[in-house]
């Protein structure tokens, strides 16, 4: 497996983005994630390439960060960890309240669907309490073409 520079991409790479407050956090996190996914070969690099699972990752990052903005005063940190099998995304915030998956909510009612999206697109997700607040995490498998390498 190689990145856009042709260098090997070992598993276990971690990237962190410290965040302060909710203003502009979603876009900053999407941009940060997009750059990491591009470097790791998860995003198409040629015109005409089909989108990959990376598009789902960007959507799920948006949902987790939006939830931190709406329910926890904003995210504290975004962590992306590239593993041998895929990617782990973590969003830390200052709230002690664990996220709640809302089921049975009509699709026509706006809002409240973010964790449902994460639940359907990720291979696993959850939250862990920390010394300050909590971390909400999700995991996804690597795109099929990267697993072959």
mmCIF file of N, CA and C in Angstrom:
data_model
loop_
_atom_site.group_PDB
_atom_site.id
_atom_site.type_symbol
_atom_site.label_atom_id
_atom_site.label_comp_id
_atom_site.label_asym_id
_atom_site.label_seq_id
_atom_site.Cartn_x
_atom_site.Cartn_y
_atom_site.Cartn_z
ATOM 1 N N UNK A 1 0.834 -1.174 0.000
ATOM 2 C CA UNK A 1 0.000 0.000 0.000
ATOM 3 C C UNK A 1 0.880 1.239 0.000
ATOM 4 N N UNK A 2 0.536 2.216 -0.815
ATOM 5 C CA UNK A 2 1.315 3.435 -0.851
ATOM 6 C C UNK A 2 0.403 4.630 -0.819
ATOM 7 N N UNK A 3 0.947 5.757 -0.422
ATOM 8 C CA UNK A 3 0.199 7.004 -0.410
ATOM 9 C C UNK A 3 0.403 7.736 -1.718
ATOM 10 N N UNK A 4 -0.041 8.978 -1.773
ATOM 11 C CA UNK A 4 0.062 9.727 -3.023
ATOM 12 C C UNK A 4 1.509 10.014 -3.389
ATOM 13 N N UNK A 5 2.413 9.921 -2.438
ATOM 14 C CA UNK A 5 3.827 10.153 -2.730
ATOM 15 C C UNK A 5 4.537 8.866 -3.082
ATOM 16 N N UNK A 6 3.836 7.732 -2.997
ATOM 17 C CA UNK A 6 4.439 6.456 -3.311
ATOM 18 C C UNK A 6 5.155 5.827 -2.138
ATOM 19 N N UNK A 7 5.121 6.450 -0.979
ATOM 20 C CA UNK A 7 5.794 5.891 0.194
ATOM 21 C C UNK A 7 4.887 4.878 0.876
ATOM 22 N N UNK A 8 5.463 3.867 1.551
ATOM 23 C CA UNK A 8 4.644 2.878 2.245
ATOM 24 C C UNK A 8 3.791 3.524 3.328
ATOM 25 N N UNK A 9 2.616 2.946 3.553
ATOM 26 C CA UNK A 9 1.704 3.453 4.572
ATOM 27 C C UNK A 9 1.554 2.419 5.671
ATOM 28 N N UNK A 10 2.359 2.502 6.709
ATOM 29 C CA UNK A 10 2.219 1.531 7.786
ATOM 30 C C UNK A 10 0.940 1.766 8.578
ATOM 31 N N UNK A 11 0.364 0.682 9.074
ATOM 32 C CA UNK A 11 -0.802 0.799 9.942
ATOM 33 C C UNK A 11 -0.373 1.487 11.223
ATOM 34 N N UNK A 12 -1.316 2.037 11.917
ATOM 35 C CA UNK A 12 -1.038 2.655 13.198
ATOM 36 C C UNK A 12 -0.745 4.140 13.130
ATOM 37 N N UNK A 13 -0.840 4.740 11.966
ATOM 38 C CA UNK A 13 -0.652 6.181 11.871
ATOM 39 C C UNK A 13 -1.789 6.885 12.592
ATOM 40 N N UNK A 14 -1.453 7.928 13.332
ATOM 41 C CA UNK A 14 -2.455 8.692 14.081
ATOM 42 C C UNK A 14 -2.296 10.168 13.739
ATOM 43 N N UNK A 15 -3.422 10.824 13.502
ATOM 44 C CA UNK A 15 -3.448 12.278 13.299
ATOM 45 C C UNK A 15 -4.450 12.862 14.267
ATOM 46 N N UNK A 16 -4.060 13.982 14.889
ATOM 47 C CA UNK A 16 -4.929 14.655 15.868
ATOM 48 C C UNK A 16 -5.122 16.118 15.481
ATOM 49 N N UNK A 17 -6.329 16.595 15.712
ATOM 50 C CA UNK A 17 -6.658 17.991 15.487
ATOM 51 C C UNK A 17 -7.279 18.535 16.758
ATOM 52 N N UNK A 18 -6.579 19.445 17.429
ATOM 53 C CA UNK A 18 -7.122 20.092 18.631
ATOM 54 C C UNK A 18 -8.140 21.138 18.195
ATOM 55 N N UNK A 19 -9.261 21.192 18.899
ATOM 56 C CA UNK A 19 -10.348 22.101 18.559
ATOM 57 C C UNK A 19 -10.743 22.915 19.779
ATOM 58 N N UNK A 20 -11.157 24.134 19.528
ATOM 59 C CA UNK A 20 -11.571 25.027 20.601
ATOM 60 C C UNK A 20 -12.889 25.667 20.214
ATOM 61 N N UNK A 21 -13.982 25.202 20.818
ATOM 62 C CA UNK A 21 -15.296 25.745 20.526
ATOM 63 C C UNK A 21 -15.903 25.136 19.283
ATOM 64 N N UNK A 22 -17.146 25.514 19.030
ATOM 65 C CA UNK A 22 -17.906 24.899 17.952
ATOM 66 C C UNK A 22 -17.795 25.644 16.628
ATOM 67 N N UNK A 23 -17.393 26.907 16.633
ATOM 68 C CA UNK A 23 -17.369 27.713 15.416
ATOM 69 C C UNK A 23 -16.486 27.140 14.322
ATOM 70 N N UNK A 24 -17.090 26.750 13.209
ATOM 71 C CA UNK A 24 -16.351 26.229 12.067
ATOM 72 C C UNK A 24 -15.760 24.850 12.264
ATOM 73 N N UNK A 25 -16.097 24.182 13.346
ATOM 74 C CA UNK A 25 -15.474 22.895 13.673
ATOM 75 C C UNK A 25 -15.789 21.813 12.647
ATOM 76 N N UNK A 26 -17.008 21.779 12.149
ATOM 77 C CA UNK A 26 -17.386 20.714 11.213
ATOM 78 C C UNK A 26 -16.536 20.809 9.950
ATOM 79 N N UNK A 27 -16.417 21.992 9.381
ATOM 80 C CA UNK A 27 -15.635 22.141 8.150
ATOM 81 C C UNK A 27 -14.153 21.879 8.395
ATOM 82 N N UNK A 28 -13.621 22.362 9.511
ATOM 83 C CA UNK A 28 -12.205 22.099 9.826
ATOM 84 C C UNK A 28 -11.953 20.601 9.946
ATOM 85 N N UNK A 29 -12.863 19.888 10.595
ATOM 86 C CA UNK A 29 -12.696 18.441 10.774
ATOM 87 C C UNK A 29 -12.831 17.693 9.448
ATOM 88 N N UNK A 30 -13.760 18.113 8.611
ATOM 89 C CA UNK A 30 -13.898 17.479 7.287
ATOM 90 C C UNK A 30 -12.638 17.701 6.455
ATOM 91 N N UNK A 31 -12.118 18.922 6.459
ATOM 92 C CA UNK A 31 -10.911 19.224 5.687
ATOM 93 C C UNK A 31 -9.723 18.415 6.199
ATOM 94 N N UNK A 32 -9.569 18.348 7.509
ATOM 95 C CA UNK A 32 -8.486 17.590 8.142
ATOM 96 C C UNK A 32 -8.596 16.106 7.776
ATOM 97 N N UNK A 33 -9.813 15.567 7.843
ATOM 98 C CA UNK A 33 -10.049 14.159 7.522
ATOM 99 C C UNK A 33 -9.817 13.895 6.042
ATOM 100 N N UNK A 34 -10.301 14.790 5.193
ATOM 101 C CA UNK A 34 -10.122 14.624 3.748
ATOM 102 C C UNK A 34 -8.632 14.554 3.402
ATOM 103 N N UNK A 35 -7.835 15.425 3.994
ATOM 104 C CA UNK A 35 -6.392 15.419 3.726
ATOM 105 C C UNK A 35 -5.752 14.098 4.164
ATOM 106 N N UNK A 36 -6.119 13.606 5.344
ATOM 107 C CA UNK A 36 -5.569 12.330 5.829
ATOM 108 C C UNK A 36 -5.988 11.190 4.909
ATOM 109 N N UNK A 37 -7.256 11.148 4.519
ATOM 110 C CA UNK A 37 -7.733 10.076 3.655
ATOM 111 C C UNK A 37 -7.050 10.125 2.288
ATOM 112 N N UNK A 38 -6.808 11.313 1.794
ATOM 113 C CA UNK A 38 -6.105 11.458 0.524
ATOM 114 C C UNK A 38 -4.665 10.943 0.663
ATOM 115 N N UNK A 39 -3.991 11.345 1.729
ATOM 116 C CA UNK A 39 -2.617 10.888 1.968
ATOM 117 C C UNK A 39 -2.548 9.371 2.114
ATOM 118 N N UNK A 40 -3.572 8.775 2.702
ATOM 119 C CA UNK A 40 -3.591 7.334 2.945
ATOM 120 C C UNK A 40 -4.137 6.539 1.757
ATOM 121 N N UNK A 41 -4.466 7.230 0.666
ATOM 122 C CA UNK A 41 -4.925 6.543 -0.533
ATOM 123 C C UNK A 41 -6.391 6.148 -0.524
ATOM 124 N N UNK A 42 -7.180 6.714 0.383
ATOM 125 C CA UNK A 42 -8.597 6.365 0.484
ATOM 126 C C UNK A 42 -9.472 7.159 -0.476
ATOM 127 N N UNK A 43 -8.986 8.274 -0.968
ATOM 128 C CA UNK A 43 -9.776 9.105 -1.873
ATOM 129 C C UNK A 43 -9.262 8.944 -3.292
ATOM 130 N N UNK A 44 -10.140 9.045 -4.280
ATOM 131 C CA UNK A 44 -9.706 8.952 -5.675
ATOM 132 C C UNK A 44 -8.681 10.036 -5.986
ATOM 133 N N UNK A 45 -7.699 9.678 -6.764
ATOM 134 C CA UNK A 45 -6.659 10.638 -7.113
ATOM 135 C C UNK A 45 -6.656 10.959 -8.601
ATOM 136 N N UNK A 46 -7.478 10.265 -9.386
ATOM 137 C CA UNK A 46 -7.559 10.517 -10.824
ATOM 138 C C UNK A 46 -8.965 10.987 -11.177
ATOM 139 N N UNK A 47 -9.072 11.872 -12.154
ATOM 140 C CA UNK A 47 -10.413 12.270 -12.603
ATOM 141 C C UNK A 47 -11.184 11.039 -13.074
ATOM 142 N N UNK A 48 -12.446 10.959 -12.700
ATOM 143 C CA UNK A 48 -13.279 9.847 -13.123
ATOM 144 C C UNK A 48 -13.294 8.673 -12.161
ATOM 145 N N UNK A 49 -12.387 8.660 -11.147
ATOM 146 C CA UNK A 49 -12.422 7.586 -10.159
ATOM 147 C C UNK A 49 -13.724 7.672 -9.372
ATOM 148 N N UNK A 50 -14.261 6.528 -9.029
ATOM 149 C CA UNK A 50 -15.497 6.500 -8.252
ATOM 150 C C UNK A 50 -15.212 6.835 -6.797
ATOM 151 N N UNK A 51 -16.152 7.491 -6.116
ATOM 152 C CA UNK A 51 -15.971 7.747 -4.686
ATOM 153 C C UNK A 51 -15.858 6.425 -3.934
ATOM 154 N N UNK A 52 -15.175 6.444 -2.834
ATOM 155 C CA UNK A 52 -14.975 5.246 -2.033
ATOM 156 C C UNK A 52 -15.669 5.396 -0.691
ATOM 157 N N UNK A 53 -15.369 4.475 0.194
ATOM 158 C CA UNK A 53 -15.887 4.518 1.556
ATOM 159 C C UNK A 53 -15.470 5.824 2.242
ATOM 160 N N UNK A 54 -14.491 6.507 1.685
ATOM 161 C CA UNK A 54 -14.040 7.779 2.261
ATOM 162 C C UNK A 54 -15.166 8.809 2.327
ATOM 163 N N UNK A 55 -16.058 8.798 1.345
ATOM 164 C CA UNK A 55 -17.189 9.731 1.376
ATOM 165 C C UNK A 55 -18.077 9.457 2.588
ATOM 166 N N UNK A 56 -18.257 8.186 2.928
ATOM 167 C CA UNK A 56 -19.019 7.834 4.128
ATOM 168 C C UNK A 56 -18.295 8.308 5.381
ATOM 169 N N UNK A 57 -16.970 8.173 5.390
ATOM 170 C CA UNK A 57 -16.179 8.625 6.545
ATOM 171 C C UNK A 57 -16.367 10.124 6.742
ATOM 172 N N UNK A 58 -16.306 10.898 5.676
ATOM 173 C CA UNK A 58 -16.483 12.350 5.794
ATOM 174 C C UNK A 58 -17.864 12.693 6.343
ATOM 175 N N UNK A 59 -18.882 11.974 5.900
ATOM 176 C CA UNK A 59 -20.236 12.197 6.419
ATOM 177 C C UNK A 59 -20.308 11.865 7.908
ATOM 178 N N UNK A 60 -19.713 10.741 8.305
ATOM 179 C CA UNK A 60 -19.779 10.348 9.718
ATOM 180 C C UNK A 60 -18.984 11.300 10.605
ATOM 181 N N UNK A 61 -17.847 11.796 10.130
ATOM 182 C CA UNK A 61 -17.094 12.805 10.885
ATOM 183 C C UNK A 61 -17.973 14.033 11.092
ATOM 184 N N UNK A 62 -18.649 14.459 10.037
ATOM 185 C CA UNK A 62 -19.555 15.610 10.146
ATOM 186 C C UNK A 62 -20.627 15.379 11.203
ATOM 187 N N UNK A 63 -21.188 14.184 11.212
ATOM 188 C CA UNK A 63 -22.259 13.879 12.172
ATOM 189 C C UNK A 63 -21.744 13.884 13.611
ATOM 190 N N UNK A 64 -20.602 13.251 13.860
ATOM 191 C CA UNK A 64 -20.062 13.222 15.232
ATOM 192 C C UNK A 64 -19.687 14.619 15.709
ATOM 193 N N UNK A 65 -19.065 15.404 14.847
ATOM 194 C CA UNK A 65 -18.657 16.754 15.242
ATOM 195 C C UNK A 65 -19.878 17.642 15.437
ATOM 196 N N UNK A 66 -20.877 17.503 14.575
ATOM 197 C CA UNK A 66 -22.114 18.269 14.740
ATOM 198 C C UNK A 66 -22.777 17.937 16.078
ATOM 199 N N UNK A 67 -22.818 16.648 16.430
ATOM 200 C CA UNK A 67 -23.392 16.265 17.722
ATOM 201 C C UNK A 67 -22.626 16.890 18.879
ATOM 202 N N UNK A 68 -21.295 16.917 18.784
ATOM 203 C CA UNK A 68 -20.499 17.547 19.842
ATOM 204 C C UNK A 68 -20.815 19.037 19.926
ATOM 205 N N UNK A 69 -21.033 19.679 18.783
ATOM 206 C CA UNK A 69 -21.374 21.103 18.766
ATOM 207 C C UNK A 69 -22.747 21.352 19.377
ATOM 208 N N UNK A 70 -23.703 20.505 19.044
ATOM 209 C CA UNK A 70 -25.080 20.703 19.500
ATOM 210 C C UNK A 70 -25.311 20.298 20.950
ATOM 211 N N UNK A 71 -24.617 19.262 21.413
ATOM 212 C CA UNK A 71 -24.943 18.683 22.710
ATOM 213 C C UNK A 71 -23.832 18.760 23.750
ATOM 214 N N UNK A 72 -22.637 19.228 23.357
ATOM 215 C CA UNK A 72 -21.521 19.197 24.309
ATOM 216 C C UNK A 72 -20.662 20.461 24.282
ATOM 217 N N UNK A 73 -21.167 21.536 23.699
ATOM 218 C CA UNK A 73 -20.407 22.779 23.678
ATOM 219 C C UNK A 73 -19.271 22.795 22.672
ATOM 220 N N UNK A 74 -19.212 21.810 21.822
ATOM 221 C CA UNK A 74 -18.166 21.740 20.798
ATOM 222 C C UNK A 74 -17.173 20.629 21.077
ATOM 223 N N UNK A 75 -16.514 20.157 20.038
ATOM 224 C CA UNK A 75 -15.520 19.098 20.222
ATOM 225 C C UNK A 75 -14.218 19.663 20.781
ATOM 226 N N UNK A 76 -13.488 18.811 21.478
ATOM 227 C CA UNK A 76 -12.184 19.175 22.022
ATOM 228 C C UNK A 76 -11.059 18.703 21.104
ATOM 229 N N UNK A 77 -11.260 17.511 20.519
ATOM 230 C CA UNK A 77 -10.215 16.945 19.669
ATOM 231 C C UNK A 77 -10.815 15.915 18.713
ATOM 232 N N UNK A 78 -10.278 15.893 17.488
ATOM 233 C CA UNK A 78 -10.584 14.856 16.508
ATOM 234 C C UNK A 78 -9.326 14.014 16.347
ATOM 235 N N UNK A 79 -9.468 12.704 16.450
ATOM 236 C CA UNK A 79 -8.349 11.792 16.268
ATOM 237 C C UNK A 79 -8.704 10.799 15.171
ATOM 238 N N UNK A 80 -7.787 10.622 14.229
ATOM 239 C CA UNK A 80 -7.924 9.635 13.161
ATOM 240 C C UNK A 80 -6.794 8.641 13.333
ATOM 241 N N UNK A 81 -7.144 7.373 13.438
ATOM 242 C CA UNK A 81 -6.128 6.331 13.590
ATOM 243 C C UNK A 81 -6.293 5.317 12.472
ATOM 244 N N UNK A 82 -5.269 5.225 11.635
ATOM 245 C CA UNK A 82 -5.266 4.246 10.549
ATOM 246 C C UNK A 82 -4.800 2.919 11.119
ATOM 247 N N UNK A 83 -5.614 1.898 10.932
ATOM 248 C CA UNK A 83 -5.285 0.576 11.450
ATOM 249 C C UNK A 83 -4.989 -0.361 10.277
ATOM 250 N N UNK A 84 -4.580 -1.575 10.570
ATOM 251 C CA UNK A 84 -4.293 -2.551 9.516
ATOM 252 C C UNK A 84 -5.541 -2.856 8.693
ATOM 253 N N UNK A 85 -6.726 -2.793 9.320
ATOM 254 C CA UNK A 85 -7.971 -3.155 8.650
ATOM 255 C C UNK A 85 -8.827 -1.976 8.230
ATOM 256 N N UNK A 86 -8.518 -0.767 8.693
ATOM 257 C CA UNK A 86 -9.384 0.351 8.380
ATOM 258 C C UNK A 86 -9.011 1.621 9.107
ATOM 259 N N UNK A 87 -10.019 2.234 9.709
ATOM 260 C CA UNK A 87 -9.859 3.547 10.323
ATOM 261 C C UNK A 87 -10.710 3.633 11.582
ATOM 262 N N UNK A 88 -10.148 4.269 12.596
ATOM 263 C CA UNK A 88 -10.894 4.599 13.815
ATOM 264 C C UNK A 88 -10.930 6.125 13.907
ATOM 265 N N UNK A 89 -12.121 6.663 14.099
ATOM 266 C CA UNK A 89 -12.339 8.097 14.249
ATOM 267 C C UNK A 89 -12.813 8.332 15.671
ATOM 268 N N UNK A 90 -12.222 9.318 16.349
ATOM 269 C CA UNK A 90 -12.640 9.664 17.710
ATOM 270 C C UNK A 90 -12.883 11.162 17.799
ATOM 271 N N UNK A 91 -13.979 11.538 18.444
ATOM 272 C CA UNK A 91 -14.286 12.942 18.718
ATOM 273 C C UNK A 91 -14.459 13.084 20.219
ATOM 274 N N UNK A 92 -13.555 13.834 20.850
ATOM 275 C CA UNK A 92 -13.612 14.061 22.295
ATOM 276 C C UNK A 92 -14.323 15.385 22.563
ATOM 277 N N UNK A 93 -15.142 15.396 23.629
ATOM 278 C CA UNK A 93 -15.821 16.620 24.043
ATOM 279 C C UNK A 93 -15.850 16.690 25.569
ATOM 280 N N UNK A 94 -16.427 17.753 26.105
ATOM 281 C CA UNK A 94 -16.419 17.968 27.556
ATOM 282 C C UNK A 94 -17.656 17.455 28.274
ATOM 283 N N UNK A 95 -18.602 16.870 27.557
ATOM 284 C CA UNK A 95 -19.837 16.400 28.179
ATOM 285 C C UNK A 95 -19.658 14.976 28.712
ATOM 286 N N UNK A 96 -20.261 14.707 29.840
ATOM 287 C CA UNK A 96 -20.246 13.356 30.399
ATOM 288 C C UNK A 96 -21.399 12.497 29.877
ATOM 289 N N UNK A 97 -22.372 13.142 29.219
ATOM 290 C CA UNK A 97 -23.550 12.426 28.731
ATOM 291 C C UNK A 97 -23.202 11.566 27.518
ATOM 292 N N UNK A 98 -23.470 10.265 27.600
ATOM 293 C CA UNK A 98 -23.180 9.401 26.438
ATOM 294 C C UNK A 98 -24.170 9.687 25.312
ATOM 295 N N UNK A 99 -23.762 9.436 24.082
ATOM 296 C CA UNK A 99 -24.690 9.641 22.957
ATOM 297 C C UNK A 99 -25.813 8.620 23.006
ATOM 298 N N UNK A 100 -26.978 9.015 22.493
ATOM 299 C CA UNK A 100 -28.132 8.111 22.468
ATOM 300 C C UNK A 100 -28.623 7.978 21.036
ATOM 301 N N UNK A 101 -28.736 6.751 20.590
ATOM 302 C CA UNK A 101 -29.272 6.467 19.264
ATOM 303 C C UNK A 101 -30.786 6.600 19.332
ATOM 304 N N UNK A 102 -31.341 7.503 18.550
ATOM 305 C CA UNK A 102 -32.797 7.703 18.524
ATOM 306 C C UNK A 102 -33.399 6.817 17.449
ATOM 307 N N UNK A 103 -34.228 5.894 17.876
ATOM 308 C CA UNK A 103 -34.886 5.016 16.912
ATOM 309 C C UNK A 103 -36.369 5.351 16.876
ATOM 310 N N UNK A 104 -37.012 4.986 15.791
ATOM 311 C CA UNK A 104 -38.446 5.231 15.667
ATOM 312 C C UNK A 104 -38.797 6.663 15.353
ATOM 313 N N UNK A 105 -37.824 7.492 15.078
ATOM 314 C CA UNK A 105 -38.078 8.894 14.740
ATOM 315 C C UNK A 105 -38.439 8.977 13.256
ATOM 316 N N UNK A 106 -39.526 9.644 12.915
ATOM 317 C CA UNK A 106 -39.908 9.757 11.501
ATOM 318 C C UNK A 106 -38.802 10.429 10.683
ATOM 319 N N UNK A 107 -38.545 9.879 9.509
ATOM 320 C CA UNK A 107 -37.497 10.439 8.644
ATOM 321 C C UNK A 107 -37.835 11.839 8.169
ATOM 322 N N UNK A 108 -39.106 12.199 8.195
ATOM 323 C CA UNK A 108 -39.523 13.515 7.722
ATOM 324 C C UNK A 108 -39.250 14.612 8.734
ATOM 325 N N UNK A 109 -38.954 14.229 9.982
ATOM 326 C CA UNK A 109 -38.659 15.212 11.021
ATOM 327 C C UNK A 109 -37.175 15.548 10.948
ATOM 328 N N UNK A 110 -36.826 16.836 10.771
ATOM 329 C CA UNK A 110 -35.411 17.190 10.672
ATOM 330 C C UNK A 110 -34.669 16.979 11.993
ATOM 331 N N UNK A 111 -33.410 16.666 11.878
ATOM 332 C CA UNK A 111 -32.555 16.515 13.056
ATOM 333 C C UNK A 111 -32.727 15.180 13.743
ATOM 334 N N UNK A 112 -31.723 14.836 14.532
ATOM 335 C CA UNK A 112 -31.800 13.629 15.335
ATOM 336 C C UNK A 112 -31.465 12.343 14.601
ATOM 337 N N UNK A 113 -30.898 12.448 13.402
ATOM 338 C CA UNK A 113 -30.604 11.254 12.616
ATOM 339 C C UNK A 113 -29.113 10.955 12.516
ATOM 340 N N UNK A 114 -28.268 11.781 13.109
ATOM 341 C CA UNK A 114 -26.821 11.643 12.952
ATOM 342 C C UNK A 114 -26.269 10.308 13.409
ATOM 343 N N UNK A 115 -26.640 9.871 14.591
ATOM 344 C CA UNK A 115 -26.123 8.591 15.077
ATOM 345 C C UNK A 115 -26.716 7.415 14.315
ATOM 346 N N UNK A 116 -27.898 7.576 13.774
ATOM 347 C CA UNK A 116 -28.471 6.524 12.934
ATOM 348 C C UNK A 116 -27.622 6.344 11.673
ATOM 349 N N UNK A 117 -27.164 7.455 11.096
ATOM 350 C CA UNK A 117 -26.263 7.405 9.943
ATOM 351 C C UNK A 117 -24.976 6.689 10.331
ATOM 352 N N UNK A 118 -24.396 7.070 11.470
ATOM 353 C CA UNK A 118 -23.160 6.449 11.952
ATOM 354 C C UNK A 118 -23.386 4.955 12.201
ATOM 355 N N UNK A 119 -24.508 4.610 12.801
ATOM 356 C CA UNK A 119 -24.822 3.216 13.102
ATOM 357 C C UNK A 119 -24.906 2.373 11.821
ATOM 358 N N UNK A 120 -25.452 2.948 10.778
ATOM 359 C CA UNK A 120 -25.631 2.199 9.528
ATOM 360 C C UNK A 120 -24.358 2.127 8.685
ATOM 361 N N UNK A 121 -23.515 3.153 8.737
ATOM 362 C CA UNK A 121 -22.342 3.198 7.853
ATOM 363 C C UNK A 121 -21.057 2.659 8.479
ATOM 364 N N UNK A 122 -20.965 2.666 9.799
ATOM 365 C CA UNK A 122 -19.739 2.199 10.452
ATOM 366 C C UNK A 122 -19.820 0.702 10.727
ATOM 367 N N UNK A 123 -18.660 0.104 10.961
ATOM 368 C CA UNK A 123 -18.659 -1.311 11.357
ATOM 369 C C UNK A 123 -18.878 -1.435 12.857
ATOM 370 N N UNK A 124 -18.542 -0.390 13.603
ATOM 371 C CA UNK A 124 -18.764 -0.351 15.056
ATOM 372 C C UNK A 124 -18.684 1.107 15.500
ATOM 373 N N UNK A 125 -19.366 1.428 16.615
ATOM 374 C CA UNK A 125 -19.247 2.757 17.205
ATOM 375 C C UNK A 125 -19.629 2.671 18.673
ATOM 376 N N UNK A 126 -19.243 3.692 19.419
ATOM 377 C CA UNK A 126 -19.588 3.741 20.831
ATOM 378 C C UNK A 126 -19.008 4.988 21.474
ATOM 379 N N UNK A 127 -18.994 4.992 22.794
ATOM 380 C CA UNK A 127 -18.396 6.120 23.523
ATOM 381 C C UNK A 127 -17.698 5.598 24.759
ATOM 382 N N UNK A 128 -16.709 6.359 25.206
ATOM 383 C CA UNK A 128 -15.941 6.007 26.394
ATOM 384 C C UNK A 128 -15.795 7.244 27.261
ATOM 385 N N UNK A 129 -16.068 7.114 28.554
ATOM 386 C CA UNK A 129 -15.839 8.264 29.444
ATOM 387 C C UNK A 129 -14.341 8.503 29.573
ATOM 388 N N UNK A 130 -13.977 9.744 29.780
ATOM 389 C CA UNK A 130 -12.570 10.093 29.960
ATOM 390 C C UNK A 130 -12.392 10.904 31.227
ATOM 391 N N UNK A 131 -11.185 11.332 31.503
ATOM 392 C CA UNK A 131 -10.940 12.155 32.686
ATOM 393 C C UNK A 131 -11.734 13.462 32.627
ATOM 394 N N UNK A 132 -11.929 13.955 31.393
ATOM 395 C CA UNK A 132 -12.750 15.146 31.169
ATOM 396 C C UNK A 132 -13.698 14.806 30.028
ATOM 397 N N UNK A 133 -14.967 14.713 30.298
ATOM 398 C CA UNK A 133 -15.933 14.439 29.241
ATOM 399 C C UNK A 133 -15.886 13.012 28.730
ATOM 400 N N UNK A 134 -16.066 12.879 27.423
ATOM 401 C CA UNK A 134 -16.124 11.552 26.806
ATOM 402 C C UNK A 134 -15.511 11.607 25.417
ATOM 403 N N UNK A 135 -15.326 10.436 24.850
ATOM 404 C CA UNK A 135 -14.902 10.293 23.463
ATOM 405 C C UNK A 135 -15.908 9.408 22.753
ATOM 406 N N UNK A 136 -16.443 9.908 21.646
ATOM 407 C CA UNK A 136 -17.331 9.117 20.800
ATOM 408 C C UNK A 136 -16.468 8.632 19.639
ATOM 409 N N UNK A 137 -16.557 7.332 19.351
ATOM 410 C CA UNK A 137 -15.680 6.746 18.341
ATOM 411 C C UNK A 137 -16.488 5.932 17.338
ATOM 412 N N UNK A 138 -15.878 5.725 16.181
ATOM 413 C CA UNK A 138 -16.446 4.834 15.173
ATOM 414 C C UNK A 138 -15.301 4.161 14.446
ATOM 415 N N UNK A 139 -15.610 3.021 13.848
ATOM 416 C CA UNK A 139 -14.627 2.290 13.069
ATOM 417 C C UNK A 139 -15.235 1.907 11.724
ATOM 418 N N UNK A 140 -14.402 1.930 10.676
ATOM 419 C CA UNK A 140 -14.811 1.504 9.346
ATOM 420 C C UNK A 140 -13.685 0.674 8.746
ATOM 421 N N UNK A 141 -14.064 -0.237 7.876
ATOM 422 C CA UNK A 141 -13.083 -1.029 7.156
ATOM 423 C C UNK A 141 -12.471 -0.232 6.023
ATOM 424 N N UNK A 142 -11.252 -0.581 5.667
ATOM 425 C CA UNK A 142 -10.567 0.079 4.555
ATOM 426 C C UNK A 142 -11.265 -0.248 3.250
ATOM 427 N N UNK A 143 -11.163 0.647 2.273
ATOM 428 C CA UNK A 143 -11.701 0.329 0.941
ATOM 429 C C UNK A 143 -11.103 -0.991 0.437
ATOM 430 N N UNK A 144 -11.890 -1.736 -0.299
ATOM 431 C CA UNK A 144 -11.491 -3.069 -0.764
ATOM 432 C C UNK A 144 -10.160 -3.027 -1.506
ATOM 433 N N UNK A 145 -9.942 -2.043 -2.369
ATOM 434 C CA UNK A 145 -8.706 -2.000 -3.146
ATOM 435 C C UNK A 145 -7.477 -1.764 -2.281
ATOM 436 N N UNK A 146 -7.637 -1.218 -1.086
ATOM 437 C CA UNK A 146 -6.496 -1.032 -0.178
ATOM 438 C C UNK A 146 -6.230 -2.264 0.657
ATOM 439 N N UNK A 147 -7.232 -3.123 0.835
ATOM 440 C CA UNK A 147 -7.054 -4.337 1.624
ATOM 441 C C UNK A 147 -6.227 -5.389 0.882
ATOM 442 N N UNK A 148 -6.204 -5.285 -0.422
ATOM 443 C CA UNK A 148 -5.453 -6.243 -1.228
ATOM 444 C C UNK A 148 -3.953 -6.073 -1.086
ATOM 445 N N UNK A 149 -3.509 -4.813 -0.738
ATOM 446 C CA UNK A 149 -2.097 -4.498 -0.733
ATOM 447 C C UNK A 149 -1.342 -5.189 0.253
#
